[in-house]
Tab-separated table of C-alpha atoms and ligand atoms in Angstrom:
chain	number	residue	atom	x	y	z
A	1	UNK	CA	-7.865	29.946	4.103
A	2	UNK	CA	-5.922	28.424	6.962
A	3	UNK	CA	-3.108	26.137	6.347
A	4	UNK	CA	-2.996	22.551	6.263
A	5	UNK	CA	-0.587	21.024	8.133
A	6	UNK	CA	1.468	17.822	7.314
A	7	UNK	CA	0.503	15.350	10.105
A	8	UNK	CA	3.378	13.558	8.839
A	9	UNK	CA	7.008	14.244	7.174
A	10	UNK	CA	9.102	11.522	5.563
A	11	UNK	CA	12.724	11.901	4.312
A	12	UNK	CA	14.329	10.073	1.579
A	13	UNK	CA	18.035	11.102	0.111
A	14	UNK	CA	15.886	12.545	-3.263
A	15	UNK	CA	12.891	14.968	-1.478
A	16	UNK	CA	10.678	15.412	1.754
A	17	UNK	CA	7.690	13.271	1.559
A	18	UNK	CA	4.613	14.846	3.358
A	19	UNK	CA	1.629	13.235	5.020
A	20	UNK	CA	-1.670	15.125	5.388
A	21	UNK	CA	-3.897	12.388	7.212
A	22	UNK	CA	-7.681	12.886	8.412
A	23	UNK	CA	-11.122	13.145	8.020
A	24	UNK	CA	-12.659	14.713	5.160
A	25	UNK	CA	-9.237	15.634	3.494
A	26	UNK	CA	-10.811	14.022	0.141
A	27	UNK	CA	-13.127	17.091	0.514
A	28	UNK	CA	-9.776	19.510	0.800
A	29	UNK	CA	-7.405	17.804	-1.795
A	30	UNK	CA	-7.874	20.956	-3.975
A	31	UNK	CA	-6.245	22.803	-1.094
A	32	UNK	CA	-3.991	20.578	-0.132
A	33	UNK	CA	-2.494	20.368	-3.759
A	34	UNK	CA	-2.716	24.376	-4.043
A	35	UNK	CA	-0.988	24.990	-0.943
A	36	UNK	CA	2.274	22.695	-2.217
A	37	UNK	CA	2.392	23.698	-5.799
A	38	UNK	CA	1.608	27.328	-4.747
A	39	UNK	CA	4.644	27.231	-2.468
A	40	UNK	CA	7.146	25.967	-5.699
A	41	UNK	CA	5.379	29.028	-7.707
A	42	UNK	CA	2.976	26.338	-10.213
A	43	UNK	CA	-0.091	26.662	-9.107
A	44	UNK	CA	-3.354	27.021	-11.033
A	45	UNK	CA	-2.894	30.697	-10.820
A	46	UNK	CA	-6.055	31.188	-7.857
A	47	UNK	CA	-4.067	32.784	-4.956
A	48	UNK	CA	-5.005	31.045	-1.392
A	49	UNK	CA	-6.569	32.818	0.966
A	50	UNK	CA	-9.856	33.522	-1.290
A	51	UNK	CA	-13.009	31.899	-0.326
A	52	UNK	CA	-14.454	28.685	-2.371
A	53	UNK	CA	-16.649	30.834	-4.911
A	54	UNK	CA	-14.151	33.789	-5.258
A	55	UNK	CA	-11.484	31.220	-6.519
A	56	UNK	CA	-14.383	29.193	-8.944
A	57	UNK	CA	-14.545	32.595	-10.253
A	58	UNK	CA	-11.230	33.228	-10.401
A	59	UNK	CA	-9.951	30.386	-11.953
A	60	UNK	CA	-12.616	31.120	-14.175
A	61	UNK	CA	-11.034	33.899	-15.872
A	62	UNK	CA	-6.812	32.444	-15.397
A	63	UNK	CA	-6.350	29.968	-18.229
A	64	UNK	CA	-6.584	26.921	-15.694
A	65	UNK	CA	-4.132	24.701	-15.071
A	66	UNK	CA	-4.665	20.569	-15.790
A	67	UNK	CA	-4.502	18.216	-13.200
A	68	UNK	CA	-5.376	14.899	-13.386
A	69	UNK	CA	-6.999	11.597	-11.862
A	70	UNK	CA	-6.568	8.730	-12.407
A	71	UNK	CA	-9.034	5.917	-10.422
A	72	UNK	CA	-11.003	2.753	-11.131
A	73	UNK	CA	-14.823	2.517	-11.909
A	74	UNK	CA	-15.605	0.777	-8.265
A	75	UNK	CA	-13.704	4.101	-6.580
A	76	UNK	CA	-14.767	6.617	-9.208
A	77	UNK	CA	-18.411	5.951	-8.454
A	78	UNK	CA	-18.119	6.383	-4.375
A	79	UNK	CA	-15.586	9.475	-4.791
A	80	UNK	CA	-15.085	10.961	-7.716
A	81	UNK	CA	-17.828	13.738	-7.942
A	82	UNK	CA	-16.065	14.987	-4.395
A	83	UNK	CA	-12.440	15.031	-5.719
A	84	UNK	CA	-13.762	16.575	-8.987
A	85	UNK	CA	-15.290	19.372	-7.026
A	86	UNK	CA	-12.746	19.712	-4.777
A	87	UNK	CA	-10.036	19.988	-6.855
A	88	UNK	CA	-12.318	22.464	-9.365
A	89	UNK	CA	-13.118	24.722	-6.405
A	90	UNK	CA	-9.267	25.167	-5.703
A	91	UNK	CA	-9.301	26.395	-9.569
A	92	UNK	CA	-8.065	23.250	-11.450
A	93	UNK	CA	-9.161	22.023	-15.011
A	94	UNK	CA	-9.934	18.529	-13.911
A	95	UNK	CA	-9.549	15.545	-16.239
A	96	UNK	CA	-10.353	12.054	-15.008
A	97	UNK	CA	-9.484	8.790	-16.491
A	98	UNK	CA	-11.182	5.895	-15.286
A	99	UNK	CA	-9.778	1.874	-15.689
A	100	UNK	CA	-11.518	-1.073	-14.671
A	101	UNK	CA	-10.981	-2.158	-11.037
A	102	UNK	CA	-8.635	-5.464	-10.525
A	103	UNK	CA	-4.465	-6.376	-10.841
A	104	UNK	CA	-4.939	-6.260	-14.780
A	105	UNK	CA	-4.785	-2.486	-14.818
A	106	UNK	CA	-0.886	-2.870	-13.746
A	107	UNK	CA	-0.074	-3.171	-17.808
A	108	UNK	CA	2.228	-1.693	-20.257
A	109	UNK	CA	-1.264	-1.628	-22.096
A	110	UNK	CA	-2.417	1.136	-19.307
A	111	UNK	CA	0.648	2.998	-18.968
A	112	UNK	CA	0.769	3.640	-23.031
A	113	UNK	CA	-2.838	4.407	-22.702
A	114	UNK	CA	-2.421	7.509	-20.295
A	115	UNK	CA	0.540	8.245	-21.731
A	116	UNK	CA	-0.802	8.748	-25.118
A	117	UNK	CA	-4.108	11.013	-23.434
A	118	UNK	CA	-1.600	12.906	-20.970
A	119	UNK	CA	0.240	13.759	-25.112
A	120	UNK	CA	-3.102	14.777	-26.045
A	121	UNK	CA	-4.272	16.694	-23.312
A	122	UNK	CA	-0.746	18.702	-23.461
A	123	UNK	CA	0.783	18.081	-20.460
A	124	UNK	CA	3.906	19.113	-19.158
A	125	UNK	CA	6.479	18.441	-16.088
A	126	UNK	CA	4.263	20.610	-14.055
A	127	UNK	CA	1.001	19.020	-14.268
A	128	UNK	CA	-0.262	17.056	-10.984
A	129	UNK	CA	-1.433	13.723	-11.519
A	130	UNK	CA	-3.458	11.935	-8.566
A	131	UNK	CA	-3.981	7.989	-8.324
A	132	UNK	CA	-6.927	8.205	-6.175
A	133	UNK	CA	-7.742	4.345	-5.570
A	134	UNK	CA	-5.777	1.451	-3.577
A	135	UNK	CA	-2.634	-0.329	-4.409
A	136	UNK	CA	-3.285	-1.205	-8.074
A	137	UNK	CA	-4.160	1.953	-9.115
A	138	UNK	CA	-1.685	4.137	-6.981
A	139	UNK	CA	1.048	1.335	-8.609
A	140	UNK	CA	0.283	1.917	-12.227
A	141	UNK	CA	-0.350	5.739	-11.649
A	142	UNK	CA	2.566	5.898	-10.122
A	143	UNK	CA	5.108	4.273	-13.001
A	144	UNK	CA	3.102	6.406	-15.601
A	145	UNK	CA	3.628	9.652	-13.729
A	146	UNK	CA	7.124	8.787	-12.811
A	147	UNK	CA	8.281	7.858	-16.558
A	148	UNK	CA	6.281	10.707	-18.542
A	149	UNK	CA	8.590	13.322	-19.307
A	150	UNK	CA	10.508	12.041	-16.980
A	151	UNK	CA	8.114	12.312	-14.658
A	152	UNK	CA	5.155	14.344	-13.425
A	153	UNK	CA	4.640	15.664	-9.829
A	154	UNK	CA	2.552	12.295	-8.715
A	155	UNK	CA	-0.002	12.491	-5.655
A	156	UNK	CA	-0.987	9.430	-3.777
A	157	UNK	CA	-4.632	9.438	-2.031
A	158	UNK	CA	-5.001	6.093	-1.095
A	159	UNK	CA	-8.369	4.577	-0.239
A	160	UNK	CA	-7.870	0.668	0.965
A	161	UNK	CA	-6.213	-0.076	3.998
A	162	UNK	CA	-3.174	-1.313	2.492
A	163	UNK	CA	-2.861	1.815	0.508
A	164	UNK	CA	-3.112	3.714	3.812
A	165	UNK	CA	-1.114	2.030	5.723
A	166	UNK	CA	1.522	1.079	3.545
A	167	UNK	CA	1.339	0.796	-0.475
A	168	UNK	CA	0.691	4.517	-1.213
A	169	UNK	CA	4.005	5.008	1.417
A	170	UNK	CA	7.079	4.633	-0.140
A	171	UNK	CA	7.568	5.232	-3.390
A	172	UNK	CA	7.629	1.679	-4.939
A	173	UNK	CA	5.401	2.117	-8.324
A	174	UNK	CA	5.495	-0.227	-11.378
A	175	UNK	CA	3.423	-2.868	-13.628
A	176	UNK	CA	3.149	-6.567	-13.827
A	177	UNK	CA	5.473	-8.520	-16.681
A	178	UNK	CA	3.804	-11.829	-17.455
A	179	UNK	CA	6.805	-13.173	-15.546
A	180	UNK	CA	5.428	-11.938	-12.374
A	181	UNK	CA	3.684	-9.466	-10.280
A	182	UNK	CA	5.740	-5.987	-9.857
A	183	UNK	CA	8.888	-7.106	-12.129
A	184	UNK	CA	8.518	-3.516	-13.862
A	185	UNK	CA	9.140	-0.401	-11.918
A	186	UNK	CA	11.014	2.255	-10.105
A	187	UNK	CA	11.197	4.180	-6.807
A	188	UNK	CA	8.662	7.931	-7.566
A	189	UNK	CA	8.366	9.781	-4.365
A	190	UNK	CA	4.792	10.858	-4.088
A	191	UNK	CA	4.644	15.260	-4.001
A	192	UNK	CA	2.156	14.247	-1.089
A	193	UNK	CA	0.167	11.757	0.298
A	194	UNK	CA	-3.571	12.449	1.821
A	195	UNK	CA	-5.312	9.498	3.599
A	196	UNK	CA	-9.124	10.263	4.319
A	197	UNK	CA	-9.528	7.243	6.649
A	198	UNK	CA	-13.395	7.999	5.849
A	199	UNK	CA	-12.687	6.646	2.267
A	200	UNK	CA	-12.968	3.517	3.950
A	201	UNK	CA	-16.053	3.137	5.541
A	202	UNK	CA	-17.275	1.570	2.065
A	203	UNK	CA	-14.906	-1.420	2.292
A	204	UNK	CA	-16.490	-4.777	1.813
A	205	UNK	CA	-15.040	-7.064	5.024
A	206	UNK	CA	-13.164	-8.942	3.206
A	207	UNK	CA	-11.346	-5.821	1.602
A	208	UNK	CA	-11.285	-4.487	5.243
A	209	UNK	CA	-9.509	-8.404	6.168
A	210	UNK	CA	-6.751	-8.043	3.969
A	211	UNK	CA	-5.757	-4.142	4.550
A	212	UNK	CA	-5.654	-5.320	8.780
A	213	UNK	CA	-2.821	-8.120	7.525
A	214	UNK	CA	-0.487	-5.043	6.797
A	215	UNK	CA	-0.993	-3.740	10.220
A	216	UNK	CA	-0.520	-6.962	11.997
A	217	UNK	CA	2.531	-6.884	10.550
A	218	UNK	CA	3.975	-3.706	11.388
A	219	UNK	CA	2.736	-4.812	15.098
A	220	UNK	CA	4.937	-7.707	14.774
A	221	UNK	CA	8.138	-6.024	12.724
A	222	UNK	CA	8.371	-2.832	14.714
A	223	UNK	CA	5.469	-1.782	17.658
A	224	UNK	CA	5.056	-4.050	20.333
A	225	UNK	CA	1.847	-1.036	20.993
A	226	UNK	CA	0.310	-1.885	18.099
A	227	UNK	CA	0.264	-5.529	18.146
A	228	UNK	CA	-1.542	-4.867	21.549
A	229	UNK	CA	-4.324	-2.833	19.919
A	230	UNK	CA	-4.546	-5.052	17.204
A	231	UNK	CA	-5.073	-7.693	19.580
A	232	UNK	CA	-7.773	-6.194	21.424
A	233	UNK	CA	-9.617	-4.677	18.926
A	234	UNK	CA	-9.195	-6.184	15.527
A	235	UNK	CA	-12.367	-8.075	15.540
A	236	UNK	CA	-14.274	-5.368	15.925
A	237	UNK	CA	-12.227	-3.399	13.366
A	238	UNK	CA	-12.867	-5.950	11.333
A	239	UNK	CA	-16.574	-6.139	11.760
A	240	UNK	CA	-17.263	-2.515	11.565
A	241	UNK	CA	-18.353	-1.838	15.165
A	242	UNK	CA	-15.489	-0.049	15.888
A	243	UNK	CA	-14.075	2.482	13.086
A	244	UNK	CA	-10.336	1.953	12.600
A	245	UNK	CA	-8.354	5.199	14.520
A	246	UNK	CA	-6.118	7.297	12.721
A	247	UNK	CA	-3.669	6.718	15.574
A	248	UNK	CA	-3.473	2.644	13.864
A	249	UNK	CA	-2.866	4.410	9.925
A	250	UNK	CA	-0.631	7.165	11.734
A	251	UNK	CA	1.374	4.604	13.510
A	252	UNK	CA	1.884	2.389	10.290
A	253	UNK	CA	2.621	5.205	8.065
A	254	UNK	CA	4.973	6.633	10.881
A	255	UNK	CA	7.076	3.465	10.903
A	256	UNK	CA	6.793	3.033	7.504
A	257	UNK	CA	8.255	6.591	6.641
A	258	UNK	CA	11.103	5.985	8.896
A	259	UNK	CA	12.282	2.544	7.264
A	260	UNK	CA	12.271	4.429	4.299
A	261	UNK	CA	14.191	7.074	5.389
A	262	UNK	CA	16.881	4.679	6.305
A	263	UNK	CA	16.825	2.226	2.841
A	264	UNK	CA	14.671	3.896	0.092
A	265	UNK	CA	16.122	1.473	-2.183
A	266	UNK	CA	15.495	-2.213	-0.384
A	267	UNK	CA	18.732	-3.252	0.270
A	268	UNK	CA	18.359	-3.818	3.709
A	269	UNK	CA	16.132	-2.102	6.338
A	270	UNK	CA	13.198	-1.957	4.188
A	271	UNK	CA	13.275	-5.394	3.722
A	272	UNK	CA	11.602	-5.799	7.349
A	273	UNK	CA	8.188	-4.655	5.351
A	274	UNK	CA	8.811	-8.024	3.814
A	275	UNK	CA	7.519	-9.779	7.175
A	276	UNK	CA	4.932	-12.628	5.355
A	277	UNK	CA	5.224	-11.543	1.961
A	278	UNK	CA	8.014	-14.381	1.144
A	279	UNK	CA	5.372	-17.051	1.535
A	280	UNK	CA	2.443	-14.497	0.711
A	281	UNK	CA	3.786	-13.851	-2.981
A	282	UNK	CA	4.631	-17.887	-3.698
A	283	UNK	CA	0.824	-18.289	-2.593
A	284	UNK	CA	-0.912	-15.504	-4.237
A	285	UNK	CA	1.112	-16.968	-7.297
A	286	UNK	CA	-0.232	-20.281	-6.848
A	287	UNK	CA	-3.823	-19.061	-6.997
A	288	UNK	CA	-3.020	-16.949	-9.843
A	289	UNK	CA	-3.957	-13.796	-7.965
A	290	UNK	CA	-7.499	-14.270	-8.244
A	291	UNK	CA	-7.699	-16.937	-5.321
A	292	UNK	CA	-6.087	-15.023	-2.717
A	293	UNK	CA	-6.560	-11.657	-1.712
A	294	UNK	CA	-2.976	-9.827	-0.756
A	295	UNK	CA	-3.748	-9.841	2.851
A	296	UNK	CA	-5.078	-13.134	3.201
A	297	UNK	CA	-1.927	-14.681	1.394
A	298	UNK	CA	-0.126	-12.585	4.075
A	299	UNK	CA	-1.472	-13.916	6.958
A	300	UNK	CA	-0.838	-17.008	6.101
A	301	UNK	CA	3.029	-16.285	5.231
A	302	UNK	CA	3.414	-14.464	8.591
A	303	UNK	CA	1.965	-17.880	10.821
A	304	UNK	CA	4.446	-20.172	8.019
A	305	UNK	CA	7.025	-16.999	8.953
A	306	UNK	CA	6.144	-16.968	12.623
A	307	UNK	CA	6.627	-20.961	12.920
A	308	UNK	CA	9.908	-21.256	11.767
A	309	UNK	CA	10.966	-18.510	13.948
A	310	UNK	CA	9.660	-20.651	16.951
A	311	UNK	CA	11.068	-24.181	15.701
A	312	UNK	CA	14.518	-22.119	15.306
A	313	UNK	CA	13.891	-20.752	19.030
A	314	UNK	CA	13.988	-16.908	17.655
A	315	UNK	CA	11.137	-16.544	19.843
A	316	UNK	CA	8.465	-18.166	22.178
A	317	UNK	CA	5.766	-20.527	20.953
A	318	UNK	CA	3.894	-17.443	22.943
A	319	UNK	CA	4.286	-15.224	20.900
A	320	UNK	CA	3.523	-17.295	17.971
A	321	UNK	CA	0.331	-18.103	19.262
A	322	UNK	CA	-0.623	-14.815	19.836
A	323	UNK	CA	0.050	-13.950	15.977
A	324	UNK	CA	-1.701	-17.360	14.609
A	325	UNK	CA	-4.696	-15.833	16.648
A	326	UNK	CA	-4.811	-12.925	14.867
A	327	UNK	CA	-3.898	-14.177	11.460
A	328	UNK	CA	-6.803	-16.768	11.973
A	329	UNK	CA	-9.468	-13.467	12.021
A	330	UNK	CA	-7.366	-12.723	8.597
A	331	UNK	CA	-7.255	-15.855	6.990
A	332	UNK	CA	-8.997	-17.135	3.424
A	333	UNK	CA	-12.148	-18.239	4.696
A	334	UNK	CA	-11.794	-20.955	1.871
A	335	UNK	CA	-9.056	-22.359	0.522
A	336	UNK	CA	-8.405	-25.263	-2.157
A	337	UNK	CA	-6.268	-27.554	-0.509
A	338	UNK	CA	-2.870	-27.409	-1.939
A	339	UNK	CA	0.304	-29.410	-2.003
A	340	UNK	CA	3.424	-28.366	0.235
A	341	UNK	CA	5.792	-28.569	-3.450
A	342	UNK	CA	3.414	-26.801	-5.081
A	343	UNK	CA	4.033	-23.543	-3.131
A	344	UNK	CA	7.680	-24.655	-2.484
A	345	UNK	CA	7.914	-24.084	-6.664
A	346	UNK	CA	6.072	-20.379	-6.543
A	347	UNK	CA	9.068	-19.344	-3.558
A	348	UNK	CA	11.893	-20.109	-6.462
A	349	UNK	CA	10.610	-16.856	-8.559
A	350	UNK	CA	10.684	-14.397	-5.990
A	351	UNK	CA	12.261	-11.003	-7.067
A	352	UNK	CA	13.866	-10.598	-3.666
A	353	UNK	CA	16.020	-13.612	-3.731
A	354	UNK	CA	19.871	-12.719	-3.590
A	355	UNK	CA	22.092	-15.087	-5.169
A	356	UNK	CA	19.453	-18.210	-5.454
A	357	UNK	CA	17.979	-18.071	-2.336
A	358	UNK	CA	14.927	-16.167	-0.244
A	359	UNK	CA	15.091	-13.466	1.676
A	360	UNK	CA	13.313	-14.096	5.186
A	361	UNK	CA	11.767	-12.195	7.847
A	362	UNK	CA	11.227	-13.724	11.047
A	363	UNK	CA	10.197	-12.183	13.993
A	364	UNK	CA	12.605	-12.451	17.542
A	365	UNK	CA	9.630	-11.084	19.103
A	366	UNK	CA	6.329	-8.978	19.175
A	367	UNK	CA	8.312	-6.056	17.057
A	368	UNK	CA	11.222	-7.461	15.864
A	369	UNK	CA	12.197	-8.713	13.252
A	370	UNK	CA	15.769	-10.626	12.100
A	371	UNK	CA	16.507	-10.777	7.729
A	372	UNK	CA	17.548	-14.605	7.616
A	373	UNK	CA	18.821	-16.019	4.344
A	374	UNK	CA	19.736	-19.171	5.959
A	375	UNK	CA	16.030	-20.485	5.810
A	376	UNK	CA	16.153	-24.418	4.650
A	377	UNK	CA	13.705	-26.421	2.071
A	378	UNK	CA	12.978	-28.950	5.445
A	379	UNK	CA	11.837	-25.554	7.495
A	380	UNK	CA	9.791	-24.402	4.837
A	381	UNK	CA	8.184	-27.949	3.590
A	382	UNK	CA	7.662	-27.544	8.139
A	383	UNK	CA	6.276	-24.585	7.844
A	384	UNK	CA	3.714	-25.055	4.769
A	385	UNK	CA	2.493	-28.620	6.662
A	386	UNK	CA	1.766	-26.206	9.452
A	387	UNK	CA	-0.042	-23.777	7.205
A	388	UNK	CA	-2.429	-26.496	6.011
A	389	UNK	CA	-3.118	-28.092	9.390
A	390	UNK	CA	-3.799	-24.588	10.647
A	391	UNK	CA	-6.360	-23.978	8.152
A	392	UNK	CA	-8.333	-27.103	8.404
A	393	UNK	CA	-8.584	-26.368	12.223
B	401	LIG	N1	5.330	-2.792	0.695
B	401	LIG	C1	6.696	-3.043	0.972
B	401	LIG	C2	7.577	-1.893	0.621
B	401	LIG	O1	7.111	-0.820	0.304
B	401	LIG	O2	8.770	-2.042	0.671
C-alpha cells in the first residue's frame, strides 16, 4: 500500500507533530494510524503492504489491537460507520464512545466516564485513542488521553473549521471548571492530526460562520495573502458556492504549527492566536456560552481589537475597515443588546491576564500583530460603544 505522506510537520521541544491533510483521509485513517504506530513497532499486528481484505483477514486471526473513538452523536451519525470501517479494515478492534454534542461534554463527569470504560476495556499506554469531532470533543479527548496512564498516544481528526484550522493544532486540551471555560488542562501533542476538509461539507452556515472567524484572524495576525483571499472569497465560502481550499486550512495550520514551534507553552509568541479572543471570551461569558457561538464572539473582539489599534494609530482606519467588513459577514445575526460594564466585568476573569491586567492583541497591520498590556478601561469602554453601534448598523 503506498505511503501517506505528512502534508505537514510541526516541531515542539517534546515530539514532531505530523499533518496528513486532504480529501477522503477519513476513509484512510486506518492507514494513516498503521503506518505511524507500525513505524514505533505497536501496531495491530496486520503488516502494510497487504490489500484491504487480506488484512480483515489477517487481523482476523492476530489477537487485535484496541483503538478507540471518541465523538458526539451529531458527528457519529454523519461519520462514524466510515471511521469504524476504516480503522477495522487496517485490522483494529474498534470501540466507540459516543457523548452528547455541546460545551457540557468538557467535564470532570466525562473524563471519569472514559476513564473508567478505557479500565474496563484494558487499555494500556499503547492504545490509540481518536477524538473525531470539533473543538469540544478533540478538548475533552484530549485531557482524558493525555492524563490516563499518563497518557495514551491521542489522534486529532478534526471536523469543524475551527478544529481544522486551529483547535485540533496545538496541543492545548482540557475541561471547563465552573469558574470558567478551559481553567483545567495541559499541553498533549497529538501522535497525528488528519483533516478531511470533506468532513465539512455538512456544516450548518452558521457553524461554517464561526470556523471562517479563526481564519480571518490568522489573515490579520500573520498572512497579509490570506486576508486577501478571505476578502475576496469569504462570502461565497460562507454560502457554500465555493468549497473552502485546502490551500486556506494548509495555510492556517502552517502558521499555526510554526507559532507553536516557537512558544508551545503561551508565554509569548503564541499569544498572537489570541487576536479577538480577549473580548471574544468576556462576551461568550456574558451570554453564558449558549448566546454566542465562538466565532461570532470573535469577530466581534477582533473589530473592538481592531478599533483600538486605529484610535492608538497602530494602524490605518483602512485597514480597520477592511476587517469590520469581513467581521460584519461573521457577526451574530442577533444579539441582545448589552451594556458596555457588563462585558467590561466578564474581561476581569480572563485566564490570560498577567499580574491584574489583559493581555491584548492588536494588529499594526494586515498580518501583524503587537501583545499590548497597556490597554486602558476608557479604550475598552471606546471600543465596546463601537461594538454596539456597529451591530445596530
Ligand atoms: N487557540 C489558541 C491556541 O491554541 O493557543
Amino acid at each position: 500500500m503506498k505511503k501517506i505522506s505528512p502534508t505537514l510537520t510541526g516541531h515542539t521541544p517534546g515530539r514532531r507533530v505530523e499533518v496528513f491533510l486532504a480529501n477522503g483521509l477519513i476513509d484512510r485513517l486506518g492507514e494513516v494510524i498503521l503506518q505511524s504506530v507500525g513505524a514505533h513497532g505497536r501496531g495491530p499486528g496486520v503488516p502494510s503492504g497487504k490489500s484491504k481484505s487480506q488484512a480483515k483477514s489477517s487481523a482476523r486471526s492476530t489477537n487485535r489491537s484496541p483503538i478507540e473513538i471518541v465523538t458526539d452523536r451529531n458527528v457519529a451519525g454523519l461519520l462514524g460507520q466510515r471511521v469504524i470501517d476504516s480503522l477495522a479494515n487496517s485490522g483494529w478492534s474498534v470501540n466507540v464512545s459516543v457523548t452528547p454534542a455541546g460545551e457540557n461534554i468538557k467535564s470532570s463527569a466525562t473524563v471519569a466516564k472514559l476513564h473508567n470504560h478505557w479500565f474496563e476495556l484494558g487499555y494500556d499506554r499503547n492504545t490509540p485513542v481518536i477524538a473525531l469531532g470539533g473543538g469540544t470533543v478533540g478538548d475533552v479527548t484530549g485531557f482524558a488521553a493525555a492524563t490516563f496512564l499518563r497518557g495514551l498516544p491521542f489522534w486529532q481528526v478534526p471536523t469543524s473549521i475551527v478544529a481544522q484550522v486551529d483547535a485540533a493544532l496545538g496541543g492545548k486540551v482540557g475541561i471547563n471548571h465552573t469558574r470558567g471555560k478551559n481553567l483545567i488542562g495541559c499541553f498533549y501533542q497529538p501522535a497525528g492530526i488528519v483533516i478531511d476538509p470533506s468532513a465539512l461539507d455538512t456544516l450548518p452556515i452558521r457553524e461554517r460562520c464561526s470556523g471562517f472567524a479563526e481564519v480571518v484572524k490568522y489573515g490579520v495576525i500573520a498572512d497579509r495573502t490570506l486576508f486577501q483571499a478571505c476578502e475576496r472569497h469569504l462570502e461565497s465560502w460562507i454560502s457554500g458556492d465555493e468549497a473552502i481550499p485546502d490551500s486556506v486550512i494548509k495555510r492556517c495550520a502552517r502558521i499555526k504549527l510554526r507559532i507553536v514551534a516557537a512558544d508551545e507553552t503561551d508565554h509569548g509568541l503564541r499569544r498572537t492566536l489570541n487576536f479577538g479572543h480577549t473580548l471574544g471570551h468576556a462576551f461568550e461569558r456574558w451570554g453564558k456560552y449558549r448566546a454566542l457561538r465562538h466565532g461570532e464572539a470573535v469577530a466581534l473582539g477582533m473589530v473592538g481589537a481592531g478599533w483600538m489599534a486605529m484610535k492608538r494609530g497602530l494602524w490605518s482606519g483602512r485597514d480597520f475597515t477592511r476587517l469590520a467588513k469581513l467581521c460584519t459577514l461573521l457577526r451574530p445575526r442577533r444579539l441582545a443588546a448589552f451594556k458596555v460594564s457588563d462585558i467590561a466585568r466578564h474581561l476581569s476573569v480572563d485566564k490570560k491576564r498577567i499580574r491584574g491586567r489583559n493581555v491584548w492583541i492588536l494588529p499594526r497591520g494586515i498580518g501583524r500583530v503587537d501583545v499590548c498590556a497597556d490597554v486602558t478601561e476608557k479604550e475598552i469602554s471606546g471600543a465596546l460603544s463601537y461594538i454596539a453601534a456597529w451591530l445596530r448598523s
